[in-house]
Amino acid sequence: AFNALDLELASRGQGAEGQDGEGFRLNIVNAIWGQTGYSFLPGFLDILAENYDAGLRLLDFQNAPEDSRVRINNWVSDQTEDRIKDLIPQGSITPLTRLVLTNAIYFNAAWLYPFDEKLTQDGPFHLLGGSQITVPMMSQTEHFRYASGDGYQAVELPYDGEELSMVVFLPESDRFEEFEASLDAGRVEAIIDNLDWKYLRLTVPKFKYEWGLGLVDTLKAMGMNDAFNPVVADFSGMDGTRDLCIGDVLHKAFVSVDEAGTEAAAATAVIMIGTGMPPTPIELTLDHPFIFLIRDIETGTILFVGRVLNPGQ
């Protein structure tokens, strides 16, 4: 299933534009970095190559951990057009490291309906605590797929080529935490299914974020405990032994939204140890915290998800 999805996503954006005037880019890559001389099972390597497009690259973690770290970080940086740098911090690779799994995704696409830079003006954005900041607000009047429901509004902004889109959920200003807590895969799908074409006067803040964190505590809270416990971890499908466990999971993300489109990148490392006269437009102003996701329209695959609490940061 992953292989089929990977091939499907690889076909996107033929002839479409990118945010920077270059061509559309959606690059999703995986790589396995293994200790030279360590015996991984051929069946494990075959699965990686056939279903995850990930070949085994040999490094000498045991004798050159820092050089290995730099080489992996350089690969991630190259795959994300230098948007994700230093994914793996100093000291994370040690002589005990046997395997590092890296996944990187880079997305660069122009809006189907670009915002006119001349219409961008400074405007207020209301933060969760009740204070207010001034940020550049883009605006346009166009037909978009839109929905409103109990405590929220939603809009879909298609990218050039109409194969991917950004969906924005704008909860009522005093119900952000409530809405965010309720937002699971089923509700996302239900809201998207309810989107319908409307004539909108849309106002959106420009924003750019870089974000990084370790995911071990998050994964444990979700129920993934055994993989980090050397006593009970079982990765025998990789090497035929029970000597491996996961030592760390690191993630970094970048997203930039402006008048032309969106540029986004993320990387994760698992270290083992219409026609006619338009009607009056609906006003939709994203002037308080909202949630966004970038998705493939045909498959429904969510490539990025984030929240904008302060576009001025």
GROMACS .gro file of C-alpha atoms in nm, residues 69 73 77 84-89 252:
model
   10
   69ARG     CA    1   2.599   1.237   1.157
   73ASN     CA    2   2.235   1.571   0.788
   77SER     CA    3   1.946   1.912   0.367
   84ILE     CA    4   1.591   2.122   0.699
   85LYS     CA    5   1.942   2.153   0.838
   86ASP     CA    6   2.107   1.971   1.128
   87LEU     CA    7   1.818   1.728   1.178
   88ILE     CA    8   2.034   1.509   1.400
   89PRO     CA    9   2.203   1.714   1.675
  252LYS     CA   10   1.199   1.897   1.200
   0.00000   0.00000   0.00000
